[in-house]
Amino acid sequence: MSAPSREFHRQARQVTRDLNHRSFVQKALDGYYRKRDEYSARFRSWQGARDLAFEIKFDAINHLDHHLEEFARKAEARGTRVHWCPDGGAATQTILEIARQNNVRSIIKSKSMTTEEIHLNDALEARGFGVFESDLGEYIVQLRHEPPYHIVFPAMHLTRGQISDLFQSELGSAPTNDPEELTMIARRVMRKKFCEADMGISGANFAVSETGMISITENEGNARLTTSLPRIHVAVLGIEKVLPRMEDLALFLPMLATSGAGQALTGYNTLIGGPRQSDEADGPGQFHIVLLDNRRTVILADPEQRDALHCIRCGACLNVCPVFKNVGGHTYGTTYPGPIGSVITPHLRGLQSWKHLSAASSLCGACTDACPVKIDIHHHLLRNRRNAARKKPVWWERILFAGYIVLMRSPRLYRLGLRLGRIGQKFHPLVEGTRLDPLRAWTATRALPPLAKTSFREQWKARRR
Amino acid sequence: MRISLFVPCFVDACYPQVAMAAVEVLERLGHTVEFPEAQTCCGQPPFNTGMWNEARVVARRHMRVFEDAEAIVALSGSCGAMMKVFYPELFSGDADEPLAREISSKTREFSDFLVNVLQVTDVGASFPGRATYHDGCHSLRELRLKRPPRTLLENVRGLELVEMDEAETCCGFGGMFSVKFPMISSAMGEVKCDSIEATGAEFVISSDSSCLMQIEGIFRRSGRPRRCLHLAEVLASRGSLPG
Ligand code: SF4
């Protein structure tokens, strides 16, 4: 068992037992389900919209080279600097360089999972830069020194009381249970940071290749400040973010809002097309786009799972996943938790170390039905399992299934197995559910169905006679 | 019609009454039921584990057993989906790919077969009681059978069908998943059982005995037993409780 797998098991055991966590997450998501259904019903056809989104993304990803080059060309034409970074190290280096060359001291960030993926904050802080998250949820988990719990709702695991306690101890604020008051506390701190910051780092939800613009979706307005107030703006985005045409946003913006947060449209949708132009009065003097590969091209090279790059990081698959809801976001130990994380993490960080995530699924398929861009999520988990077993089968599974084949190939042995099972069953109550029980993995929490006195095939034979 | 019945191995061993009930329903409708006795397992356990070579050995054998069938009726949405949805992918590029496609097109899950092939919606059953229906994930999302079992149940006299909030939520069984990750599997099962309990239904009905094994197992272990019945058992009923 790999170290990440051991850790996953350990945390899963802990969190699944926590009934408070279970009901809290359930309640947190109930409102989302209602709103998501309400707004997806407002599409003339939600399923039709998904089909169309799939087609657009299919084109974008299958002609990624073309669209990316067009995007970069158009962006550079308006004075944007585009940096092509093969991995996290290169991206971090690039951003550090920009910061150093421009005597940057303080950095403000808006929400970006891509920067989480490359651990940008750690790298910047280690070099002495002050880094502040301006998205409320991100700010909260930053104060707690923990990674986001969810890709859209980073602090969804915390109660208002916990947040109040955190603000009290970290910021010295007075205790309160009022969400607005809590927001105001954070806002007072953030405002100051916005004014001090000389560099703003954002992510992007989409990159429109036709115009060379990035599109950012948010509900708090903090991304607008992050990208317009400081003198330098750096946007970090994965190469899969590309959409071919501006008009594609007419579909993707409402879709992302509906799937992601149960909204018709997200509060603020911003398009950024370059640094301050000569005839403009304000805006950052420099705009850098960091295009990150970081093994996305490994997924691109796999025709079976290429559609995993369609992902718009809406989080819908997490919200409907019974595994996610029961183990929680932190248990995965990945930047991207939940179903899509279980699909892509083995590609991004190594199949053998992360294959357990693909095994930790009942393959129920709720994720695939929820995905707005129709990624074949749960079947990819199955394909990851196949790829892992093909390269390095687990020894005990090999033995188990060798025995299984022998049994299933011969109806006579199969019948003999049944008879032995019935004998074994007589003695099973002696150890049932205890440490000596060979079936303990099942029986510790569940009763075992008894083998019938006569199997169907025996009854069938008797009936024919 | 000549119907070849596929009785999944665990139904054969633990729930023979389910298969007997299905035979009864199909025969009552005037069809000939065959049970190819060489059948064992469809190969789903190794397939889901990722051991596709091993799965192919058993699945190939299974396909040969049903090669001459006119229609194959699977008594489980999960094993039915294995044959209908996954065989073509499992044998893709293999010499037996054409056979896999043929088997796939001939295979139907029980409720699918009744409603969509035989066009029967009322089998003349009566069953007194309040019940809730659990959608097995393979029936629901691989085979898209949300309506057929409900259509059949709505026509059962005396049966009151109540929907639970989490009808479409996985029960947590998932085959090997249930023993590889028992903590997650059991937590999912508990969520399911709580939702069933909230309906006040005395009976849980499903088209998948494997889900029922999980649901019943959790109910029994937590000391709040509830009757779990396969759809076929309810449809075979003539007023009195089966078993
Ligand atoms: S895989 Fe689909 S549902 Fe999940 S986050 Fe990505 S786009 Fe959303």
XYZ file of C-alpha atoms and ligand atoms in Angstrom:
716
model
C 0.000 0.000 0.000
C 1.387 3.416 -0.953
C 1.791 6.154 1.647
C -1.058 8.270 0.190
C -3.280 5.182 0.231
C -2.501 4.455 3.885
C -3.271 8.048 4.757
C -6.502 7.942 2.764
C -7.648 4.838 4.647
C -6.756 6.373 7.984
C -8.609 9.612 7.395
C -11.566 7.893 5.750
C -11.980 5.721 8.836
C -12.023 8.828 10.976
C -14.322 11.052 8.935
C -16.896 8.401 8.001
C -17.446 7.810 11.709
C -18.067 11.502 12.321
C -21.842 11.840 12.182
C -21.682 15.608 12.683
C -19.586 15.924 9.564
C -22.023 13.723 7.665
C -25.128 15.720 8.489
C -23.340 19.056 8.195
C -22.177 18.365 4.643
C -25.578 16.999 3.722
C -27.280 20.138 4.963
C -24.745 22.406 3.311
C -25.494 20.777 -0.031
C -29.279 20.545 0.240
C -29.753 24.171 -0.783
C -27.357 23.700 -3.675
C -29.352 20.751 -5.058
C -32.565 22.729 -4.987
C -31.062 25.748 -6.726
C -29.156 23.661 -9.252
C -32.358 21.874 -10.253
C -34.255 25.130 -10.420
C -31.755 26.824 -12.700
C -30.924 23.854 -14.879
C -34.662 23.579 -15.555
C -34.541 27.105 -16.955
C -32.322 25.997 -19.815
C -34.439 25.149 -22.819
C -32.786 21.754 -22.540
C -30.157 21.064 -19.929
C -29.235 17.795 -21.606
C -28.967 19.578 -24.945
C -26.735 22.183 -23.337
C -24.503 19.426 -21.974
C -24.236 17.861 -25.419
C -23.257 21.180 -26.920
C -20.755 21.904 -24.153
C -19.219 18.502 -24.758
C -18.849 19.227 -28.473
C -17.264 22.612 -27.904
C -14.814 21.234 -25.379
C -14.120 18.234 -27.573
C -13.078 20.564 -30.369
C -11.090 22.771 -27.988
C -9.122 19.867 -26.494
C -8.640 17.870 -29.669
C -7.229 20.934 -31.415
C -5.554 22.317 -28.357
C -2.307 23.207 -30.150
C -4.110 25.370 -32.634
C -6.358 27.113 -30.084
C -3.540 27.743 -27.622
C -1.313 29.316 -30.240
C -4.132 31.532 -31.384
C -4.859 32.496 -27.793
C -1.237 33.432 -27.140
C -0.925 35.354 -30.404
C -4.039 37.409 -29.745
C -3.069 38.043 -26.133
C 0.451 39.157 -27.022
C -0.884 41.504 -29.682
C -2.348 43.624 -26.877
C 0.803 43.638 -24.796
C 0.182 40.605 -22.605
C 3.233 38.479 -21.792
C 2.487 34.775 -22.220
C 4.722 32.262 -20.415
C 4.603 28.583 -21.427
C 5.424 26.477 -18.388
C 5.875 22.720 -18.628
C 5.531 22.143 -14.883
C 4.904 23.686 -11.505
C 8.574 24.433 -10.939
C 8.827 26.428 -14.153
C 5.626 28.321 -13.382
C 6.781 29.186 -9.877
C 10.182 30.266 -11.172
C 8.550 32.499 -13.773
C 6.349 34.199 -11.216
C 9.232 34.656 -8.783
C 11.266 36.270 -11.557
C 8.469 38.689 -12.387
C 8.130 39.588 -8.727
C 11.848 40.133 -8.256
C 12.343 42.183 -11.393
C 9.557 44.505 -10.353
C 10.511 44.854 -6.699
C 7.263 43.316 -5.572
C 6.747 43.045 -1.830
C 3.161 42.184 -1.205
C 0.981 39.889 -3.283
C -2.785 39.540 -3.265
C -4.495 36.510 -4.730
C -7.957 35.626 -5.903
C -9.173 32.052 -5.906
C -7.188 29.711 -8.115
C -6.990 25.933 -7.844
C -4.187 25.913 -10.403
C -1.927 27.852 -8.016
C -2.902 25.382 -5.277
C -1.817 22.605 -7.616
C 1.708 24.045 -7.928
C 1.904 25.122 -4.249
C 2.628 28.669 -5.310
C 1.903 30.268 -1.934
C 4.500 28.147 -0.163
C 7.120 28.991 -2.766
C 6.391 32.731 -2.614
C 6.311 32.847 1.152
C 9.555 30.910 1.388
C 11.181 33.675 -0.673
C 9.904 36.313 1.695
C 6.859 37.586 -0.159
C 3.692 38.279 1.749
C 0.806 36.435 0.101
C -2.845 37.069 0.953
C -5.868 35.192 -0.276
C -8.749 37.542 -0.975
C -11.538 35.032 -1.597
C -13.310 34.698 1.738
C -13.277 30.897 1.785
C -9.669 30.761 0.674
C -8.728 33.362 3.256
C -10.311 31.259 5.975
C -8.455 28.087 5.020
C -5.254 30.101 4.618
C -5.626 31.324 8.191
C -6.137 27.713 9.255
C -3.049 26.604 7.309
C -5.025 23.948 5.493
C -5.775 23.249 1.848
C -9.223 24.003 0.395
C -11.811 21.386 1.304
C -13.675 21.743 -1.985
C -12.636 23.237 -5.326
C -15.506 25.749 -5.343
C -16.358 26.088 -1.642
C -12.962 25.964 0.083
C -14.349 26.373 3.615
C -17.629 24.489 3.304
C -16.636 22.136 6.123
C -16.587 24.921 8.713
C -19.446 26.220 10.810
C -19.972 29.902 11.432
C -18.921 29.328 15.006
C -15.617 27.818 13.920
C -14.983 30.748 11.606
C -15.790 33.197 14.349
C -13.371 31.425 16.700
C -10.713 31.515 14.025
C -11.145 35.248 13.431
C -11.140 35.834 17.138
C -7.821 34.074 17.653
C -6.122 35.213 14.425
C -7.508 38.708 13.983
C -8.657 39.561 17.461
C -12.220 40.241 16.380
C -15.285 39.956 18.596
C -17.246 36.686 18.446
C -20.291 36.693 16.158
C -22.595 34.237 14.469
C -23.750 36.622 11.776
C -22.409 35.774 8.304
C -22.499 39.403 7.225
C -20.550 40.504 10.251
C -17.978 37.749 9.623
C -17.614 38.923 6.045
C -17.104 42.494 7.233
C -14.333 41.417 9.583
C -12.466 39.757 6.738
C -13.216 42.658 4.439
C -11.632 45.210 6.731
C -8.413 43.217 6.715
C -8.524 42.553 2.979
C -9.119 46.187 1.983
C -5.803 47.159 3.477
C -4.039 44.309 1.718
C -5.551 45.324 -1.603
C -4.123 48.818 -1.255
C -0.677 47.554 -0.270
C -0.346 44.837 -2.905
C 1.868 45.480 -5.880
C 1.081 42.201 -7.574
C -2.238 40.424 -8.066
C -2.342 36.717 -8.901
C -5.527 35.188 -10.258
C -6.613 32.042 -11.980
C -8.998 31.978 -14.911
C -12.126 30.022 -15.676
C -11.807 30.246 -19.435
C -9.304 31.415 -22.014
C -10.956 32.618 -25.207
C -8.607 31.916 -28.073
C -10.510 33.993 -30.622
C -9.839 37.178 -28.650
C -6.895 36.286 -26.415
C -8.898 37.159 -23.303
C -9.339 35.378 -20.022
C -12.681 35.082 -18.281
C -12.999 35.064 -14.500
C -16.132 34.115 -12.605
C -16.666 35.011 -8.950
C -19.245 36.116 -6.419
C -17.340 38.475 -4.154
C -15.768 41.054 -6.452
C -12.373 40.283 -4.994
C -11.045 38.948 -8.273
C -11.867 42.273 -9.947
C -9.816 44.106 -7.375
C -7.009 41.550 -7.545
C -6.741 41.925 -11.292
C -7.136 45.695 -11.539
C -5.676 47.409 -8.478
C -2.032 46.199 -8.216
C 0.419 47.371 -10.867
C 1.109 43.835 -12.049
C -1.396 41.104 -12.781
C -0.375 37.472 -13.228
C -2.991 34.915 -14.283
C -2.118 31.247 -13.867
C -4.099 28.814 -15.951
C -3.983 25.216 -17.088
C -3.751 24.748 -20.824
C -7.143 22.998 -20.846
C -9.007 26.221 -20.047
C -9.284 27.184 -23.687
C -12.589 27.904 -25.421
C -12.417 28.593 -29.141
C -14.902 31.446 -29.476
C -16.211 34.370 -27.483
C -19.788 33.216 -28.090
C -18.998 29.938 -26.303
C -19.099 31.913 -23.069
C -22.815 32.453 -23.629
C -23.198 28.771 -22.874
C -20.349 28.168 -20.461
C -20.879 31.063 -18.067
C -24.471 30.154 -17.119
C -23.577 26.483 -17.152
C -20.680 26.953 -14.766
C -22.872 29.047 -12.477
C -25.671 26.487 -12.474
C -23.496 23.410 -11.986
C -21.059 25.084 -9.677
C -23.195 27.070 -7.289
C -26.838 26.674 -8.281
C -26.962 30.180 -9.732
C -28.347 31.524 -12.996
C -25.182 33.523 -13.481
C -22.327 34.114 -11.098
C -22.229 37.553 -9.476
C -19.262 38.939 -11.389
C -18.023 37.786 -14.762
C -14.936 39.605 -15.951
C -13.097 39.477 -19.243
C -9.511 40.652 -19.249
C -7.850 41.386 -22.562
C -4.495 42.868 -21.685
C -2.535 45.351 -19.537
C -3.355 49.072 -19.488
C -3.317 50.322 -23.066
C -1.775 53.675 -24.009
C -5.178 55.344 -24.214
C -6.434 53.920 -20.925
C -6.347 55.685 -17.573
C -5.966 52.774 -15.202
C -5.371 49.062 -14.825
C -2.157 47.098 -14.254
C 0.821 48.153 -16.315
C 1.846 44.539 -16.809
C -0.307 41.512 -17.511
C 1.310 38.081 -17.519
C -0.373 34.817 -18.419
C 1.273 31.675 -17.118
C 0.117 28.707 -19.196
C 0.654 25.540 -17.216
C 1.014 22.026 -18.568
C 2.074 20.083 -15.447
C 1.280 16.684 -17.044
C -1.975 17.739 -18.630
C -0.390 16.638 -21.901
C -0.119 13.146 -20.388
C -3.921 13.088 -20.242
C -4.075 14.636 -23.693
C -1.987 11.763 -25.033
C -4.518 9.213 -23.733
C -7.367 9.080 -26.246
C -9.528 7.106 -23.792
C -9.412 9.682 -21.027
C -8.675 12.849 -22.980
C -12.149 14.160 -22.175
C -10.996 14.580 -18.556
C -9.474 17.821 -19.882
C -12.990 19.104 -20.605
C -13.306 19.819 -16.896
C -14.370 23.359 -16.037
C -13.801 22.746 -12.295
C -17.411 23.436 -11.409
C -17.416 20.966 -8.524
C -20.768 19.421 -9.467
C -19.306 15.924 -9.394
C -18.039 16.477 -5.852
C -21.413 17.745 -4.703
C -23.258 14.614 -5.803
C -20.591 12.083 -4.889
C -21.571 9.890 -1.931
C -17.924 9.035 -1.333
C -16.919 12.700 -1.215
C -19.801 13.496 1.109
C -18.821 10.733 3.494
C -15.042 11.079 3.524
C -14.800 14.845 3.037
C -12.465 16.857 0.833
C -9.305 16.676 2.902
C -9.189 12.885 3.049
C -8.209 12.662 -0.615
C -4.895 14.397 0.028
C -5.034 15.887 -3.465
C -5.446 19.359 -4.935
C -8.549 18.169 -6.740
C -10.711 16.001 -4.490
C -13.814 14.047 -5.465
C -14.542 12.094 -8.625
C -12.615 14.212 -11.135
C -9.643 14.319 -8.776
C -9.697 10.533 -8.543
C -9.605 10.374 -12.341
C -6.819 12.868 -13.004
C -4.570 12.603 -9.939
C -3.162 9.212 -11.021
C -2.165 10.867 -14.313
C -0.772 13.968 -12.652
C 1.027 12.358 -9.735
C 1.608 8.690 -10.534
C -0.760 5.794 -11.098
C 0.600 3.316 -8.558
C 0.693 5.827 -5.708
C -2.799 7.179 -6.392
C -4.699 4.224 -7.833
C -6.482 3.733 -4.503
C -8.637 6.769 -5.324
C -9.991 4.986 -8.383
C -10.703 1.919 -6.273
C -12.460 3.968 -3.589
C -15.659 4.230 -5.575
C -18.797 2.154 -5.881
C -18.890 3.296 -9.532
C -22.376 4.627 -8.963
C -22.048 7.135 -11.795
C -23.760 10.085 -10.102
C -20.733 12.206 -11.059
C -20.986 11.428 -14.745
C -24.667 12.380 -14.822
C -23.928 15.652 -13.045
C -20.968 16.719 -15.162
C -21.963 19.622 -17.424
C -19.311 18.770 -20.009
C -20.097 15.057 -19.998
C -16.801 13.608 -18.886
C -17.108 9.831 -18.612
C -15.901 10.118 -15.035
C -16.874 6.853 -13.383
C -15.872 4.723 -16.339
C -12.473 6.390 -16.268
C -12.103 5.155 -12.694
C -12.646 1.680 -14.080
C -10.040 2.307 -16.778
C -7.561 3.572 -14.191
C -8.104 0.338 -12.275
C -7.420 -1.656 -15.434
C -4.279 0.334 -16.237
C -2.991 -0.073 -12.686
C -3.615 -3.832 -12.621
C -2.069 -4.292 -16.046
C 1.164 -2.612 -14.970
C 1.349 -4.024 -11.481
C -1.343 -6.389 -10.266
C -1.882 -6.658 -6.516
C -0.592 -10.039 -5.343
C -3.598 -11.054 -3.291
C -6.028 -10.027 -5.997
C -4.097 -12.189 -8.408
C -4.459 -15.191 -6.138
C -8.097 -14.435 -5.386
C -9.095 -14.220 -9.011
C -7.019 -17.224 -10.031
C -9.109 -19.206 -7.548
C -12.260 -17.518 -8.757
C -11.544 -18.548 -12.345
C -11.031 -22.163 -11.371
C -14.340 -22.140 -9.509
C -16.365 -20.320 -12.146
C -15.037 -22.363 -15.018
C -16.327 -25.603 -13.619
C -19.965 -25.865 -12.543
C -19.012 -28.945 -10.564
C -16.380 -27.138 -8.495
C -18.784 -24.216 -8.157
C -21.376 -26.567 -6.629
C -18.756 -28.101 -4.379
C -17.762 -24.608 -3.278
C -21.364 -23.889 -2.369
C -21.570 -27.050 -0.280
C -18.352 -26.225 1.564
C -19.691 -22.736 2.116
C -22.783 -24.118 3.789
C -20.640 -26.167 6.149
C -18.436 -23.172 6.929
C -21.528 -21.109 7.555
C -22.510 -23.372 10.464
C -19.368 -22.376 12.318
C -19.317 -18.761 11.279
C -21.463 -17.420 14.163
C -18.640 -18.462 16.533
C -16.381 -15.760 15.139
C -18.801 -13.448 13.314
C -17.746 -9.815 13.526
C -14.706 -10.590 15.715
C -11.050 -10.217 14.813
C -10.880 -13.915 13.931
C -13.639 -13.577 11.354
C -12.194 -13.976 7.854
C -15.192 -12.013 6.560
C -14.729 -9.218 9.052
C -14.445 -6.515 6.395
C -18.102 -7.184 5.714
C -19.425 -8.404 9.029
C -18.025 -5.694 11.287
C -20.860 -3.430 10.203
C -23.211 -5.686 8.255
C -25.016 -8.966 8.769
C -24.157 -11.657 6.256
C -26.939 -13.196 4.157
C -27.106 -16.951 4.784
C -26.496 -19.354 1.931
C -29.823 -20.925 0.996
C -30.371 -24.561 1.969
C -30.868 -25.385 -1.672
C -29.525 -23.191 -4.437
C -31.687 -22.114 -7.331
C -30.008 -24.579 -9.657
C -30.778 -27.417 -7.270
C -34.397 -26.316 -7.028
C -34.564 -26.009 -10.789
C -33.286 -29.543 -11.250
C -35.764 -30.941 -8.741
C -38.582 -29.081 -10.461
C -37.693 -30.492 -13.884
C -37.704 -34.057 -12.566
C -40.942 -16.425 -26.351
C -38.061 -18.651 -25.297
C -36.304 -16.902 -22.465
C -32.881 -17.830 -21.132
C -32.573 -16.811 -17.537
C -29.304 -15.521 -16.162
C -29.268 -16.000 -12.413
C -26.238 -14.233 -10.932
C -24.074 -16.505 -8.796
C -24.944 -14.861 -5.462
C -28.674 -14.965 -6.275
C -28.320 -18.647 -7.049
C -26.575 -19.255 -3.747
C -28.291 -16.857 -1.336
C -31.574 -15.782 -2.909
C -32.961 -18.745 -4.909
C -36.502 -17.545 -4.149
C -35.851 -14.469 -6.300
C -35.067 -16.576 -9.349
C -38.019 -18.884 -8.648
C -40.297 -15.861 -8.495
C -38.986 -14.554 -11.806
C -39.606 -17.933 -13.424
C -43.128 -17.883 -12.077
C -43.872 -14.409 -13.433
C -42.488 -15.176 -16.885
C -44.249 -18.525 -17.131
C -47.510 -17.017 -15.995
C -47.228 -14.648 -18.925
C -47.059 -17.677 -21.189
C -43.361 -17.839 -21.975
C -40.925 -20.702 -21.880
C -38.116 -20.211 -19.419
C -34.797 -21.956 -19.771
C -31.981 -22.018 -17.297
C -28.694 -22.915 -18.987
C -27.189 -24.926 -16.174
C -23.571 -24.404 -17.185
C -23.773 -20.728 -16.205
C -21.805 -19.441 -13.244
C -20.682 -15.784 -13.101
C -20.642 -12.963 -15.660
C -17.123 -11.851 -14.740
C -17.969 -8.575 -13.103
C -15.848 -8.979 -9.928
C -12.474 -9.149 -11.724
C -13.666 -6.616 -14.306
C -14.431 -4.011 -11.642
C -11.122 -4.761 -9.953
C -9.318 -3.923 -13.176
C -8.251 -7.515 -13.901
C -9.676 -7.545 -17.388
C -7.722 -10.603 -18.576
C -9.243 -12.652 -15.781
C -12.650 -11.115 -16.471
C -12.385 -12.086 -20.125
C -11.765 -15.729 -19.247
C -14.962 -15.986 -17.241
C -17.018 -13.661 -19.442
C -16.050 -15.571 -22.569
C -17.263 -18.766 -21.000
C -20.454 -17.016 -19.923
C -21.087 -15.789 -23.466
C -20.682 -19.302 -24.866
C -23.259 -20.586 -22.392
C -25.790 -18.078 -23.723
C -24.665 -18.143 -27.358
C -27.850 -19.781 -28.641
C -30.266 -17.837 -26.477
C -33.135 -16.021 -28.128
C -33.484 -13.558 -25.276
C -31.412 -13.299 -22.109
C -33.059 -11.985 -18.975
C -30.685 -10.965 -16.203
C -31.965 -10.992 -12.642
C -29.758 -8.104 -11.602
C -29.276 -4.643 -13.012
C -25.633 -4.823 -12.129
C -24.805 -8.135 -13.814
C -27.171 -7.180 -16.638
C -25.205 -3.972 -17.187
C -21.995 -5.997 -17.196
C -23.281 -7.995 -20.171
C -25.132 -5.214 -21.929
C -22.849 -2.226 -21.404
C -19.412 -3.529 -20.502
C -18.947 -6.707 -22.574
C -18.459 -4.726 -25.794
C -15.702 -2.643 -24.173
C -14.146 -5.671 -22.471
C -13.925 -7.530 -25.794
C -13.110 -4.528 -27.930
C -10.529 -5.630 -30.496
C -10.877 -9.266 -29.401
C -11.909 -12.098 -31.746
C -15.078 -12.424 -29.683
C -16.101 -8.792 -30.051
C -18.969 -9.653 -32.457
C -20.266 -12.231 -29.988
C -20.014 -9.706 -27.151
C -22.097 -7.269 -29.173
C -24.650 -9.927 -29.949
C -24.929 -10.985 -26.296
C -25.195 -7.333 -25.352
C -28.125 -6.739 -27.673
C -29.928 -9.884 -26.492
C -29.578 -9.123 -22.785
C -32.219 -7.288 -20.786
C -32.643 -6.692 -17.111
C -35.867 -8.241 -15.740
C -38.023 -5.079 -15.466
C -36.678 -3.772 -18.773
C -37.639 -7.040 -20.427
C -41.164 -7.059 -19.023
C -41.984 -3.453 -19.824
C -39.982 -2.723 -22.967
C -39.800 -6.101 -24.699
C -42.939 -7.919 -23.594
C -44.803 -4.621 -23.218
C -46.364 -5.834 -19.991
C -47.047 -3.327 -17.252
C -49.510 -5.274 -15.101
C -48.549 -8.822 -14.238
C -51.643 -9.361 -12.112
C -49.802 -9.278 -8.817
C -51.173 -8.188 -5.507
C -49.095 -7.375 -2.483
C -50.435 -5.645 0.588
C -48.033 -3.187 2.180
C -46.140 0.063 2.102
C -42.889 -0.096 0.201
C -40.132 2.082 -1.143
C -38.052 1.377 -4.226
C -34.269 1.550 -4.260
C -32.677 2.350 -7.625
C -29.597 0.228 -8.102
C -26.976 2.438 -9.745
C -26.340 0.127 -12.676
C -30.071 -0.125 -13.398
C -30.475 3.609 -13.079
C -27.398 5.018 -14.780
C -25.979 2.293 -17.020
C -29.302 0.870 -18.200
C -31.468 3.981 -17.649
C -34.294 2.036 -16.021
C -35.853 4.624 -13.740
C -39.431 4.037 -14.880
C -39.935 0.328 -15.704
C -39.791 -1.073 -12.165
C -42.057 1.711 -10.898
C -44.543 1.167 -13.712
C -44.748 -2.481 -12.746
C -45.068 -1.729 -9.043
C -47.754 0.907 -9.569
C -49.922 -1.845 -11.012
C -49.513 -4.193 -8.084
C -52.778 -4.301 -6.178
C -52.613 -3.348 -2.529
C -49.086 -1.945 -2.781
C -48.470 1.579 -1.636
C -45.253 2.930 -3.136
C -43.529 5.804 -1.354
C -40.407 7.491 -2.698
C -37.491 8.102 -0.363
C -35.370 11.276 -0.598
C -32.251 9.313 -1.443
C -33.827 6.866 -3.915
C -31.089 7.542 -6.469
C -28.224 7.608 -3.983
C -25.898 4.643 -4.061
C -26.354 2.110 -1.243
C -22.587 1.757 -1.017
C -22.287 -1.887 -2.026
C -20.104 -1.608 -5.125
C -18.808 -5.215 -5.094
C -15.196 -5.416 -3.929
C -15.468 -1.782 -2.859
C -17.632 -2.930 0.053
C -14.769 -4.915 1.566
C -11.833 -2.833 0.349
C -13.300 0.330 1.839
C -15.779 -1.015 4.393
C -15.891 2.280 6.294
C -16.993 4.284 3.255
C -19.304 1.566 2.016
C -21.012 1.244 5.396
C -21.389 5.002 5.823
C -23.073 5.184 2.434
C -25.313 2.284 3.431
C -26.286 4.031 6.634
C -27.313 7.152 4.722
C -29.440 4.935 2.502
C -31.033 3.078 5.410
C -31.826 6.311 7.248
C -33.602 7.585 4.169
C -35.566 4.339 3.841
C -36.513 4.493 7.479
C -37.771 8.058 7.112
C -40.436 6.906 4.644
C -41.978 4.571 7.199
C -42.099 1.835 4.552
C -42.147 -1.752 5.793
C -40.587 -3.093 2.606
C -37.614 -2.155 0.466
C -37.852 -3.306 -3.122
C -35.070 -3.284 -5.694
C -34.036 -4.923 -8.941
C -30.681 -5.751 -7.459
C -30.222 -8.347 -4.765
C -26.666 -7.154 -4.217
C -27.886 -3.729 -3.086
C -30.465 -5.453 -0.911
C -27.759 -7.600 0.653
C -26.013 -4.389 1.738
C -29.191 -2.638 2.886
C -30.562 -5.646 4.738
C -27.151 -6.336 6.263
C -26.965 -2.862 7.759
C -30.552 -2.878 8.963
C -30.102 -6.256 10.629
C -26.779 -5.437 12.242
C -28.158 -2.221 13.693
C -31.133 -4.054 15.148
C -33.887 -2.532 13.021
C -34.708 -5.295 10.555
C -36.739 -4.493 7.469
C -37.989 -6.828 4.762
C -36.013 -6.467 1.554
C -37.527 -7.936 -1.569
C -36.485 -8.247 -5.162
C -38.943 -6.823 -7.664
C -39.610 -10.341 -8.992
C -40.791 -11.526 -5.587
C -43.350 -8.755 -5.392
C -44.522 -9.351 -8.936
C -44.957 -13.066 -8.262
C -47.015 -12.386 -5.179
C -50.703 -13.154 -5.170
C -51.657 -11.446 -1.987
C -49.661 -13.192 0.670
C -46.111 -12.391 1.621
C -43.503 -14.458 -0.157
C -41.220 -16.790 1.754
S -15.512 16.767 -13.895
Fe -17.354 17.762 -14.654
S -18.651 17.949 -12.820
Fe -16.581 17.532 -12.074
S -15.677 19.534 -11.694
Fe -15.113 18.966 -13.799
S -16.704 19.853 -15.089
Fe -17.498 19.883 -13.005
